Short mmCIF file of C-alpha atoms (C1' of nucleotides) in Angstrom, two decimals:
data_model
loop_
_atom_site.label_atom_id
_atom_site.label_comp_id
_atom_site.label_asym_id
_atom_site.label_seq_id
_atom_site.Cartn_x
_atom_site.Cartn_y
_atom_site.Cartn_z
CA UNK F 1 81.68 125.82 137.33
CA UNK F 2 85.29 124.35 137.90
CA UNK F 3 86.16 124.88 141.77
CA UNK F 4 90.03 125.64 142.49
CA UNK F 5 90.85 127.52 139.19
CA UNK F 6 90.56 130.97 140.57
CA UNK F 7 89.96 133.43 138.25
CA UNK F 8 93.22 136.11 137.56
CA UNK F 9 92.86 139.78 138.22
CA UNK F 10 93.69 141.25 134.84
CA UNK F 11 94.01 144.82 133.77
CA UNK F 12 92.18 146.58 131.43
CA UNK F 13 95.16 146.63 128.94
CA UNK F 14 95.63 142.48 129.66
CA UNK F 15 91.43 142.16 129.16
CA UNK F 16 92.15 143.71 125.41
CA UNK F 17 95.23 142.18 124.70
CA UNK F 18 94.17 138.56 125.29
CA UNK F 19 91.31 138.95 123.38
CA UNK F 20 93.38 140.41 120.58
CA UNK F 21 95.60 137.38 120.30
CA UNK F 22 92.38 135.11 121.42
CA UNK F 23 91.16 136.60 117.44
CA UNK F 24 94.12 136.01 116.19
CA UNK F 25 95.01 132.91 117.05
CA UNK F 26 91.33 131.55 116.00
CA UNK F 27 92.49 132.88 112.45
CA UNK F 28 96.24 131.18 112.88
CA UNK F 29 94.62 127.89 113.87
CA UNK F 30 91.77 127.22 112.08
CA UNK F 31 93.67 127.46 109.16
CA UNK F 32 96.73 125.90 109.97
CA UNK F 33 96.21 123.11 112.82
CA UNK F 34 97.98 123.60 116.28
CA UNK F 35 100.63 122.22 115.07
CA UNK F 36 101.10 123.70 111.88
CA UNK F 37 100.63 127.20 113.42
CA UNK F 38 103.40 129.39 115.20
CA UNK F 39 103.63 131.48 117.77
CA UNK F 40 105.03 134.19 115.29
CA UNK F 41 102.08 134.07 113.02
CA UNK F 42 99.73 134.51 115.56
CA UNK F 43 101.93 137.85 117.38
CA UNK F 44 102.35 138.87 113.92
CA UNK F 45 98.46 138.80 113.38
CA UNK F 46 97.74 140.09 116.57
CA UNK F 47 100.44 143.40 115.68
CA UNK F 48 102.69 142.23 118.50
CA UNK F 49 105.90 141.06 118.90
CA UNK F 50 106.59 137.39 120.45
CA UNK F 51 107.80 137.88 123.59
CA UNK F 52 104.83 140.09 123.77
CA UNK F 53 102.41 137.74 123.12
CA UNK F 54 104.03 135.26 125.52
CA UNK F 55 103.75 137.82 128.12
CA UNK F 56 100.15 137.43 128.42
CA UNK F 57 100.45 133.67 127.50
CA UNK F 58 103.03 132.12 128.68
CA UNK F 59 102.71 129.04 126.52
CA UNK F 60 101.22 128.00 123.25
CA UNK F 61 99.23 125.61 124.26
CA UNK F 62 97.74 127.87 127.12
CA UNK F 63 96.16 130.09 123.87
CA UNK F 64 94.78 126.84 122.48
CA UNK F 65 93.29 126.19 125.70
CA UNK F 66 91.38 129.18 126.14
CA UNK F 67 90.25 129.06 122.61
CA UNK F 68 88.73 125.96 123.28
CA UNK F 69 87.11 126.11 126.59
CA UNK F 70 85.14 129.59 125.15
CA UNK F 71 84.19 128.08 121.83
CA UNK F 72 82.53 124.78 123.32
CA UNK F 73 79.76 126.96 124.94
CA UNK F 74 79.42 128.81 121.54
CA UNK F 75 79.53 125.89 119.53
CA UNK F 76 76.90 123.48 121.41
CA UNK F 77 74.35 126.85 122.18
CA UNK F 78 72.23 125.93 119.45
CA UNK F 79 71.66 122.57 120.90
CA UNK F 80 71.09 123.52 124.26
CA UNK F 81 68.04 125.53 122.83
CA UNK F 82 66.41 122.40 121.53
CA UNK F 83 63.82 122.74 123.85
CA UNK F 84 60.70 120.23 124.74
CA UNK F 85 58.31 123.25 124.26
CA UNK F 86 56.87 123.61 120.43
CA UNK F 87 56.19 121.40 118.28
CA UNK F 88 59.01 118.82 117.58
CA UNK F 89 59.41 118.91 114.07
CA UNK F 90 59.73 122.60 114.15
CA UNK F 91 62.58 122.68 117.15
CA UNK F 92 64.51 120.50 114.82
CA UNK F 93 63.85 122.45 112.25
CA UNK F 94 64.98 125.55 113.53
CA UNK F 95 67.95 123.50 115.14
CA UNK F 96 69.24 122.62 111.49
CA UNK F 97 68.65 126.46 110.06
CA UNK F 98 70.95 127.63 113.35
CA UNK F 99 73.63 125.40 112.93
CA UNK F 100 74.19 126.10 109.41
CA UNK F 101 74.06 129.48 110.24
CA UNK F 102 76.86 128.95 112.56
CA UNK F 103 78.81 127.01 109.97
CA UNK F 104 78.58 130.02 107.65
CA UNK F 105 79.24 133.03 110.10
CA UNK F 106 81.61 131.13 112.52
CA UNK F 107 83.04 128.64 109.89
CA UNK F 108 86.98 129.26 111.59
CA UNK F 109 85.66 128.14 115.13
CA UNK F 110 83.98 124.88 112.94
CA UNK F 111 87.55 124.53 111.50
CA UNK F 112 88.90 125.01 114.77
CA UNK F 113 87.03 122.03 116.54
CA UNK F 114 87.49 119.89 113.53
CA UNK F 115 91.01 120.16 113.48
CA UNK F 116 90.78 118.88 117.34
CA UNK F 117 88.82 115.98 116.94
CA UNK F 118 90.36 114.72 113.80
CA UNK F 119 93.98 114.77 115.68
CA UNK F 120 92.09 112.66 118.08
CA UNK F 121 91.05 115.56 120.22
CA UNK F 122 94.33 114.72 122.76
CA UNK F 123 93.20 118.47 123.97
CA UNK F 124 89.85 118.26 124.87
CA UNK F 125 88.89 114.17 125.26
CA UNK F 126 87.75 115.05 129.24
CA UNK F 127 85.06 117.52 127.78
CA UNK F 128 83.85 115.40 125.22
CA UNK F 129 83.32 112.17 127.36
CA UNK F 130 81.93 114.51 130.15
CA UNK F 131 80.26 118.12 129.20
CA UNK F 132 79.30 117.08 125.74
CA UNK F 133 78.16 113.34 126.20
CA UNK F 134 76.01 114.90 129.28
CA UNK F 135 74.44 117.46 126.99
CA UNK F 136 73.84 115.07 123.81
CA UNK F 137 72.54 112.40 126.12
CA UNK F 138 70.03 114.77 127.69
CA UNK F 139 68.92 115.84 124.22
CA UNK F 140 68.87 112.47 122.86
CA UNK F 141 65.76 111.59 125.93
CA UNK F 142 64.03 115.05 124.57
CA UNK F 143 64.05 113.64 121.29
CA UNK F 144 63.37 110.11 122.14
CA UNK F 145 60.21 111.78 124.03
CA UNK F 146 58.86 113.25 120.81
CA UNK F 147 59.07 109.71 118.98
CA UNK F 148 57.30 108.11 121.76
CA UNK F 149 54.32 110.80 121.11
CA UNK F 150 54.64 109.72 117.63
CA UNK F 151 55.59 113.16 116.75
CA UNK F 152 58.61 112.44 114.75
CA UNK F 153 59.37 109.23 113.04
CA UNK F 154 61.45 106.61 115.92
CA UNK F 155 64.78 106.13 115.11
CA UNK F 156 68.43 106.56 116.77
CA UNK F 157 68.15 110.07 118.38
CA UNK F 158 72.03 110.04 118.72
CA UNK F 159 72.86 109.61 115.01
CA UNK F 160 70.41 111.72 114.15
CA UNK F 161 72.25 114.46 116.10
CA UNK F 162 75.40 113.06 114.46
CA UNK F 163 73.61 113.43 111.14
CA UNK F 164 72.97 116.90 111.76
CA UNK F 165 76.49 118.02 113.17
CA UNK F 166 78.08 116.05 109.56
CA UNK F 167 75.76 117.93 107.14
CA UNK F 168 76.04 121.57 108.85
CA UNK F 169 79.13 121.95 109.41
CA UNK F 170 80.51 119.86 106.44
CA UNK F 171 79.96 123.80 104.86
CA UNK F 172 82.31 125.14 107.09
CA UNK F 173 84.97 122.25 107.41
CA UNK F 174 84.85 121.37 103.83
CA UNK F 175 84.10 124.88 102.15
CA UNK F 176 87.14 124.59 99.39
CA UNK F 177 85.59 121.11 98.29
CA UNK F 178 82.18 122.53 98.39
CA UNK F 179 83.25 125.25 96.36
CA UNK F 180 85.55 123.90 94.04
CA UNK F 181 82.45 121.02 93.27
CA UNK F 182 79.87 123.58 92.57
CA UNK F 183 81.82 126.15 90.60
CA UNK F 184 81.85 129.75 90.14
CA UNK F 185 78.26 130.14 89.56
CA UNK F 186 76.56 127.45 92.27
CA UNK F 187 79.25 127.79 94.62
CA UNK F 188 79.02 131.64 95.05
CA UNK F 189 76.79 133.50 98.17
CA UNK F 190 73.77 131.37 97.20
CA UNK F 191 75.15 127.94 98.33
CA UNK F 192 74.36 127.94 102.03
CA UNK F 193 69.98 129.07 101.07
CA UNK F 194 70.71 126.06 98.62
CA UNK F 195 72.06 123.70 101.32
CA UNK F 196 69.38 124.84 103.66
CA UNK F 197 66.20 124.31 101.61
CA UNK F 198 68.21 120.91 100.54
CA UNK F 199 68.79 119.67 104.09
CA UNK F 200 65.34 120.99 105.34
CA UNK F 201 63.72 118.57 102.43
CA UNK F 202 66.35 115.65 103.40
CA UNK F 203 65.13 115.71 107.21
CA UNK F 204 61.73 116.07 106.78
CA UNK F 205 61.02 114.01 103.86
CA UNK F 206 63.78 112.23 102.83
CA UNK F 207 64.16 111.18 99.28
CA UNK F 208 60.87 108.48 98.40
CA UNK F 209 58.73 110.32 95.44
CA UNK F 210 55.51 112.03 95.66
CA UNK F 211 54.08 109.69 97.92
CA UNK F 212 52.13 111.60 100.89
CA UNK F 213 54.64 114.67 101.00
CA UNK F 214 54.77 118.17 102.73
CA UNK F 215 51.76 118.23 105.00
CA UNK F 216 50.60 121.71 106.52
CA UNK Q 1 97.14 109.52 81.22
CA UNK Q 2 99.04 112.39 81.95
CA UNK Q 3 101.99 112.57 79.08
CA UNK Q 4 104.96 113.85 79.95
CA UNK Q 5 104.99 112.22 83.39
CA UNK Q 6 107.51 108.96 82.46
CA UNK Q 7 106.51 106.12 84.71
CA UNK Q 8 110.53 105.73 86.36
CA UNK Q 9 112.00 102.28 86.13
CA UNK Q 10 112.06 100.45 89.75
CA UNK Q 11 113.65 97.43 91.22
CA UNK Q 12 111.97 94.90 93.29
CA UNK Q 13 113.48 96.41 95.94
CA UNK Q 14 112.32 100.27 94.97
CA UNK Q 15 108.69 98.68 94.66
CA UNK Q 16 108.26 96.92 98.19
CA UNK Q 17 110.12 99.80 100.06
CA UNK Q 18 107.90 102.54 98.71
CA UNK Q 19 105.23 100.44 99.52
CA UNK Q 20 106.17 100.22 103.24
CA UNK Q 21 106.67 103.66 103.43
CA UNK Q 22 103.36 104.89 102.02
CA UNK Q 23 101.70 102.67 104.09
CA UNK Q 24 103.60 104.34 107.58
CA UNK Q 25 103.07 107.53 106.10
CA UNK Q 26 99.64 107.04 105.64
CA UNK Q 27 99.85 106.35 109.70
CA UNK Q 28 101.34 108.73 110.54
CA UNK Q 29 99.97 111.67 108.05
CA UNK Q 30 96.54 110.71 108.76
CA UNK Q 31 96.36 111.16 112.59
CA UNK Q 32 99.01 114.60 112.87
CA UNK Q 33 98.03 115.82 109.07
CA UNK Q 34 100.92 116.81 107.49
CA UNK Q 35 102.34 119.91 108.97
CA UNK Q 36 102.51 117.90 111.91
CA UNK Q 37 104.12 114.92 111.18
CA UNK Q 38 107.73 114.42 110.41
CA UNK Q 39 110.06 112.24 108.06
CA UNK Q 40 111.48 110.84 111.80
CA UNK Q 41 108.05 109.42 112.51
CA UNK Q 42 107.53 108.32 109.11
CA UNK Q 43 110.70 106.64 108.85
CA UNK Q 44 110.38 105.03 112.54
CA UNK Q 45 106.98 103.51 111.44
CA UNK Q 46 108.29 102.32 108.51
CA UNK Q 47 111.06 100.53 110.38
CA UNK Q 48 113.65 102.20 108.30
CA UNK Q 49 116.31 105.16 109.31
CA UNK Q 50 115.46 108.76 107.98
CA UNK Q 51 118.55 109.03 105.20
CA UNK Q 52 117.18 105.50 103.90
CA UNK Q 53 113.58 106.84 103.65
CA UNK Q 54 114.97 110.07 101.89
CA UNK Q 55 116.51 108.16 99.56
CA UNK Q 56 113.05 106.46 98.32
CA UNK Q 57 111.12 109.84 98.32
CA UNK Q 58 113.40 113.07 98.02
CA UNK Q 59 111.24 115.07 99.55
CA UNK Q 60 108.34 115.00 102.18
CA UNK Q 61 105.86 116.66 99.78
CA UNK Q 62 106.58 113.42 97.11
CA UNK Q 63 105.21 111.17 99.76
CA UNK Q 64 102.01 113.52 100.66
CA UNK Q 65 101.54 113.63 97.33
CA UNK Q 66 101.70 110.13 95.64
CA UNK Q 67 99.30 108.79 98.68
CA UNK Q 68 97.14 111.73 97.73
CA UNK Q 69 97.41 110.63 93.89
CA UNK Q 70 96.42 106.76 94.87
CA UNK Q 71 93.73 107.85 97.49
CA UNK Q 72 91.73 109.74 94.96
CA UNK Q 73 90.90 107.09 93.05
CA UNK Q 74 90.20 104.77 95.69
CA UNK Q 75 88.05 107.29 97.57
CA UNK Q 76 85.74 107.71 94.94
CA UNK Q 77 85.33 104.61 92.88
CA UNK Q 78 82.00 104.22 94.78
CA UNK Q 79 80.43 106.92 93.60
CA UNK Q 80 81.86 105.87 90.24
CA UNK Q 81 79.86 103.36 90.82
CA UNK Q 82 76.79 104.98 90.71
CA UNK Q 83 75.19 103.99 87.04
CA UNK Q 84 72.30 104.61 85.76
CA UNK Q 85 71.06 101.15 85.49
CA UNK Q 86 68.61 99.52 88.13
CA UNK Q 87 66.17 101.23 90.69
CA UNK Q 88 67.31 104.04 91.78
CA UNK Q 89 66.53 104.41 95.14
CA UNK Q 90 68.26 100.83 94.86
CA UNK Q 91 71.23 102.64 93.77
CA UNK Q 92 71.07 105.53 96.32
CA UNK Q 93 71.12 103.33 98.76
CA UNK Q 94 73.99 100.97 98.19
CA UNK Q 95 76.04 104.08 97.35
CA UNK Q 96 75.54 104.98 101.02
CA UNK Q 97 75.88 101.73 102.45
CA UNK Q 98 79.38 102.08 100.27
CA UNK Q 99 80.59 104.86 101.82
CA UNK Q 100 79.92 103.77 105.17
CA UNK Q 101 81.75 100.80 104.70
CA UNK Q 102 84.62 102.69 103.35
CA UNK Q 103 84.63 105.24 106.76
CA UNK Q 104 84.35 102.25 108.64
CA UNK Q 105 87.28 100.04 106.73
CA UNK Q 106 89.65 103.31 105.69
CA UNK Q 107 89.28 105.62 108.50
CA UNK Q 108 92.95 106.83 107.78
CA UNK Q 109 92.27 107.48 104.15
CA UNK Q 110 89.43 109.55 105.16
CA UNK Q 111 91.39 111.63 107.99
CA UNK Q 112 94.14 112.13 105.53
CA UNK Q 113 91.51 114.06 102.67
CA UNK Q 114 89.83 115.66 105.32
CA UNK Q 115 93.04 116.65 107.13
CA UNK Q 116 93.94 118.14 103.16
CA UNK Q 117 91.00 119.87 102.51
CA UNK Q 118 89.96 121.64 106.11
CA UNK Q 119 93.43 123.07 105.47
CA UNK Q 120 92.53 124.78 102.29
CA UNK Q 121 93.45 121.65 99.96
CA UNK Q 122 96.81 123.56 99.40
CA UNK Q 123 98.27 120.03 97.53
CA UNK Q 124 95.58 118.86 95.33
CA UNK Q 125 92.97 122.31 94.72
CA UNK Q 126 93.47 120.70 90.64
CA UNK Q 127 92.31 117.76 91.56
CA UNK Q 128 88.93 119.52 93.20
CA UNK Q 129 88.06 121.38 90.61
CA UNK Q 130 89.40 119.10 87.78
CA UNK Q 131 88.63 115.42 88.03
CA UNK Q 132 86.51 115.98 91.20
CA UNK Q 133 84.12 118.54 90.05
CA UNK Q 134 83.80 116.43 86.17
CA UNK Q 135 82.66 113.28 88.43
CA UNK Q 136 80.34 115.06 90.29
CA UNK Q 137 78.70 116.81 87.75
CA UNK Q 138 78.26 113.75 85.80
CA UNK Q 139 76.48 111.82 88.34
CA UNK Q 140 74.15 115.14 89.66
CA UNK Q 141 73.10 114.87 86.19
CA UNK Q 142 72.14 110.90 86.62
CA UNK Q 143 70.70 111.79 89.25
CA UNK Q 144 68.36 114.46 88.09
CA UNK Q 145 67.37 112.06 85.18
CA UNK Q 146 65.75 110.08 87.61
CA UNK Q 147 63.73 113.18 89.56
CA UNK Q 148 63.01 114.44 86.22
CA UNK Q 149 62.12 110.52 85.95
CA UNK Q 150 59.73 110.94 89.16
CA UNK Q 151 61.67 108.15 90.71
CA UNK Q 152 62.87 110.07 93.68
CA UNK Q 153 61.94 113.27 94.72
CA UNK Q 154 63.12 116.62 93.40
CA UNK Q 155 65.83 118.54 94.73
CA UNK Q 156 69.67 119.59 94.63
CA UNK Q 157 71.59 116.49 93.51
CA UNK Q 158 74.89 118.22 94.52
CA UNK Q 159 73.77 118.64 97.69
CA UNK Q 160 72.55 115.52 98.20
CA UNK Q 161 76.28 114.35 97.62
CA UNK Q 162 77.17 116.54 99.92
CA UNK Q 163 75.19 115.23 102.72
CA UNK Q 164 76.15 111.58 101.79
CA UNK Q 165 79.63 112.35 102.34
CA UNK Q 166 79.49 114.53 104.90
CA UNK Q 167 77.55 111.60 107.05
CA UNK Q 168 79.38 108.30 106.29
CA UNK Q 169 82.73 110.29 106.40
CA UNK Q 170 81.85 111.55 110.07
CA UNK Q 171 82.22 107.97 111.74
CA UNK Q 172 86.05 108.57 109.99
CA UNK Q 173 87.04 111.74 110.76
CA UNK Q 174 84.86 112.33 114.04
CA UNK Q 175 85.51 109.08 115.34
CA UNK Q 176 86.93 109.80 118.97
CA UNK Q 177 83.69 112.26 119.24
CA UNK Q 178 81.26 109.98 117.85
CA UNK Q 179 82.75 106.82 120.70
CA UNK Q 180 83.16 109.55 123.06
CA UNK Q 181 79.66 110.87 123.23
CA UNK Q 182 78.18 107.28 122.44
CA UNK Q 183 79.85 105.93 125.67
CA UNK Q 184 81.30 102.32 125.76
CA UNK Q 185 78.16 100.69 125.17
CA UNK Q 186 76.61 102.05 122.23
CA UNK Q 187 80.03 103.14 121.05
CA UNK Q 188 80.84 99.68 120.24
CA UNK Q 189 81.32 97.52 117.24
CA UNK Q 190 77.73 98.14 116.70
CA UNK Q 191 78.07 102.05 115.76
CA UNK Q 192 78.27 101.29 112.14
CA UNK Q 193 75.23 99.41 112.12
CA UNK Q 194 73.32 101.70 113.96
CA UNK Q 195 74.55 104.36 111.72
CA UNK Q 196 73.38 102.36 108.85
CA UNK Q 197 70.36 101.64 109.64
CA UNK Q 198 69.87 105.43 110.72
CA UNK Q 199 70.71 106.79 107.47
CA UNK Q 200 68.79 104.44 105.25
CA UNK Q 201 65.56 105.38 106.99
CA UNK Q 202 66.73 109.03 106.99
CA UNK Q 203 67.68 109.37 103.17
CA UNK Q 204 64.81 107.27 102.55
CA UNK Q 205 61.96 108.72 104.33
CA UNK Q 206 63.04 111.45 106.80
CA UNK Q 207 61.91 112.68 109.69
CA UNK Q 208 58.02 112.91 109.32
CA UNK Q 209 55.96 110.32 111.10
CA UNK Q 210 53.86 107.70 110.19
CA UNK Q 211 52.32 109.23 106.94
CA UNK Q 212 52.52 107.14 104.27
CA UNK Q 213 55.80 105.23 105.35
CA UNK Q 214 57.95 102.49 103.77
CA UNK Q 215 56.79 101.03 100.72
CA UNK Q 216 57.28 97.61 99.06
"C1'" DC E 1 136.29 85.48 92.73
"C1'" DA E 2 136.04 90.80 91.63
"C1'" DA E 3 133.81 94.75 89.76
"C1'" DA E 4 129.73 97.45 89.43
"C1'" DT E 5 125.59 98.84 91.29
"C1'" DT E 6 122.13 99.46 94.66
"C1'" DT E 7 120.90 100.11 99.40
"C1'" DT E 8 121.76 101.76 104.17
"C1'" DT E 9 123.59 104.63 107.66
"C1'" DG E 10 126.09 108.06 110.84
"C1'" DA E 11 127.33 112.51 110.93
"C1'" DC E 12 126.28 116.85 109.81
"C1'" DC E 13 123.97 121.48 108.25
"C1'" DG E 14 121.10 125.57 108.02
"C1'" DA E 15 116.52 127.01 109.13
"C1'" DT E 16 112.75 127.20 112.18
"C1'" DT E 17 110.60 126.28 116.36
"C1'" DG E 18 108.84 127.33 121.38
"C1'" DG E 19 110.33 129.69 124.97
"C1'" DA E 20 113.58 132.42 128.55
"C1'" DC E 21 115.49 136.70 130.15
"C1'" DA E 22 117.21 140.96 131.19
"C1'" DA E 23 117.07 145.40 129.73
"C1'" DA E 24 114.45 149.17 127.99
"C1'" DC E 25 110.23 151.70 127.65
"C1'" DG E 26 106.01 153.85 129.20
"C1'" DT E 27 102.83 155.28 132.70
"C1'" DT E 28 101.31 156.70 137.06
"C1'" DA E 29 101.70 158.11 142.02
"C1'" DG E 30 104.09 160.50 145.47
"C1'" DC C 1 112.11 164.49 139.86
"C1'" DT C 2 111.88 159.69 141.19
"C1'" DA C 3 110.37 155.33 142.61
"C1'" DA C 4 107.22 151.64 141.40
"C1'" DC C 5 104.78 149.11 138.33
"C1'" DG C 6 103.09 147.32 134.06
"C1'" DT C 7 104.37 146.65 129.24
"C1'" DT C 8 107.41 145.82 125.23
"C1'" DT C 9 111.32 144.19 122.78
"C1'" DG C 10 116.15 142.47 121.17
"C1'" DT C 11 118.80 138.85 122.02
"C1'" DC C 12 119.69 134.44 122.95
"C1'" DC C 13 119.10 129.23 123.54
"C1'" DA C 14 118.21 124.28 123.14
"C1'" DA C 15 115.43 121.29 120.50
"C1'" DT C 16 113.62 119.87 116.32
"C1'" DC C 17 112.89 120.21 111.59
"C1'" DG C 18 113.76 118.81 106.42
"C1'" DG C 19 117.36 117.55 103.87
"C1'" DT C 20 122.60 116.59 102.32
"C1'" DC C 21 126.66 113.80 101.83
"C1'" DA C 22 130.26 110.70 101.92
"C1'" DA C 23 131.25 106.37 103.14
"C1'" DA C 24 130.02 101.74 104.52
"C1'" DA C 25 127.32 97.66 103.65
"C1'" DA C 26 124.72 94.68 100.83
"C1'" DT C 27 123.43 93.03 96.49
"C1'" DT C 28 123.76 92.10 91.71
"C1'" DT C 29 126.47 91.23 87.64
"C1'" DG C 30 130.32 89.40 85.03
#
DNA sequence: CAAATTTTTGACCGATTGGACAAACGTTAG
DNA sequence: CTAACGTTTGTCCAATCGGTCAAAAATTTG
């Protein structure tokens, strides 16, 4: 992809090791903000000394970095698979279910990027105004396809995405509210199949009563 | 309210001063969270030296959490709001329209709870599952009242909260993103109104075509 | 005016931070 | 064994942090 940033030769030992504070540091982070994390917490999760950990990155920020650059790819894979084969409301469908599934199994790497962006992403703005915007915009002209066919209802393909993103990964991002809201009994296991037959209803049918509803 | 807590006495003085500083700290905690900010900044923004700010709020936690206190209320007195009189899609509606205003006139507000909360709400967890979770419940069970009514469909009112504030609140907290990936154009003045009309038609009627669409 | 009180500040402190560095340790190859 | 190389750590440092304190400055009170 990027031209001039030759990759390192790394040992076996530095392969494990990086990836060992790479963990760790995703657990420092997401729950404490770059900021508010230290390099100590993260050697001490990793089971390394300091000076350790700085000997495979030599700076904090460089451990950020890296973080970031492999999580973007995780993060937006779901959307990349929004594909123009199927039938539309089905790809969306199955779009929402993934990303929700991603906020509950990879809710530190949501905390992570949220975290970014609400510090006014001063880490990452090039990749969101370039990789991202490219990505969003191509699936935006998928989408706006599909409401030409008269497939899915026409409205702003961009918010929608935006819609989507807010209400998936609000689980993940906002878990504590979530959980503290619904209580013991609503807010145990059960709440993301809860949030998933809920958003499934809200993008398909919205909130109008009886009416002409669930079709098929 | 609370007894115990003895409202302190305060000069003119006292009042304006504390004023100025909540609103710098409200600056400054809302963009570095508050980990990452310091009394300097605070101070600096508040046009006032650090000793001098000290001697308003003792400690850095007061500040953090007398905003928080004042916020609270603030942030939800729309969905106070919410009564049971008039139509309730009616009432749906202007509840979102609410919020979005809110994201769109108190960005920093919102930053600062989200900052709070995607940190594990260490400062105001009581307030969650206290006042929070009491509002809440009372207006899920408005709200079911009217699907048991038929007046809107059926499904999880807590949820649906959810998803209201987790997609006004993104044009807050997401806001470099959202311009970022909307691109100078579209990622004008004109987001908001976009997003508006996005989100009535999605609450309102989803994502299914044609059908049987708007009413009235 | 002068005394009392409130407000402001410069200087300072101990703790924590990110990071540097040389020495020690371990491993492997000859 | 020993030289070379990769790995680990104890120690140290300058900068920054939240917060203290005494004294100066400003304001209020009589």
């Amino acid at each position: 992809m990027t031209i001039g940033t030759a990759a390192p030769r790394r040992t076996r030992i530095q392969q494990e090791k990086r990836e060992l504070i790479l963990e760790a540091a995703l657990e420092v982070f997401s729950a404490n903000g770059f900021r508010g994390s230290t390099i100590d917490q993260i050697a001490e999760a990793a089971g390394m000394s300091k000076p350790n950990l700085l000997y495979y990155f030599r700076r904090k920020e460089d451990i950020h970095e890296t973080l970031m650059q492999r999580l973007l790819d995780t993060w937006l894979a779901p959307l990349r698979e929004l594909d123009d084969i199927g039938d539309p409301l089905t790809e969306l469908r199955s779009y929402i279910r993934r990303k929700l599934e991603m906020a509950r199994d990879f809710p530190r790497e949501s905390r992570l990027f949220a975290n970014e962006i609400l510090q006014g992403a001063p880490r990452i703005m090039p990749l969101l105004a370039g990789e991202l915007k490219t990505l969003v915009d191509e699936k935006a002209a998928v989408i706006k396809g599909w409401m030409r066919a008269g497939k899915i209802a026409k409205t702003d393909p961009w918010h929608l995405i935006f819609s989507i993103w807010a209400t998936t990964q609000h689980y993940a991002d906002f878990d504590v509210q979530v959980r503290a809201v619904l209580g013991p009994n609503r807010g145990g296991d059960g709440r993301f199949e809860d949030a998933a037959r809920f958003l499934e209803q809200l993008f398909l049918d919205g909130l109008k009563p009886k009416g002409s509803a669930s079709s098929k």
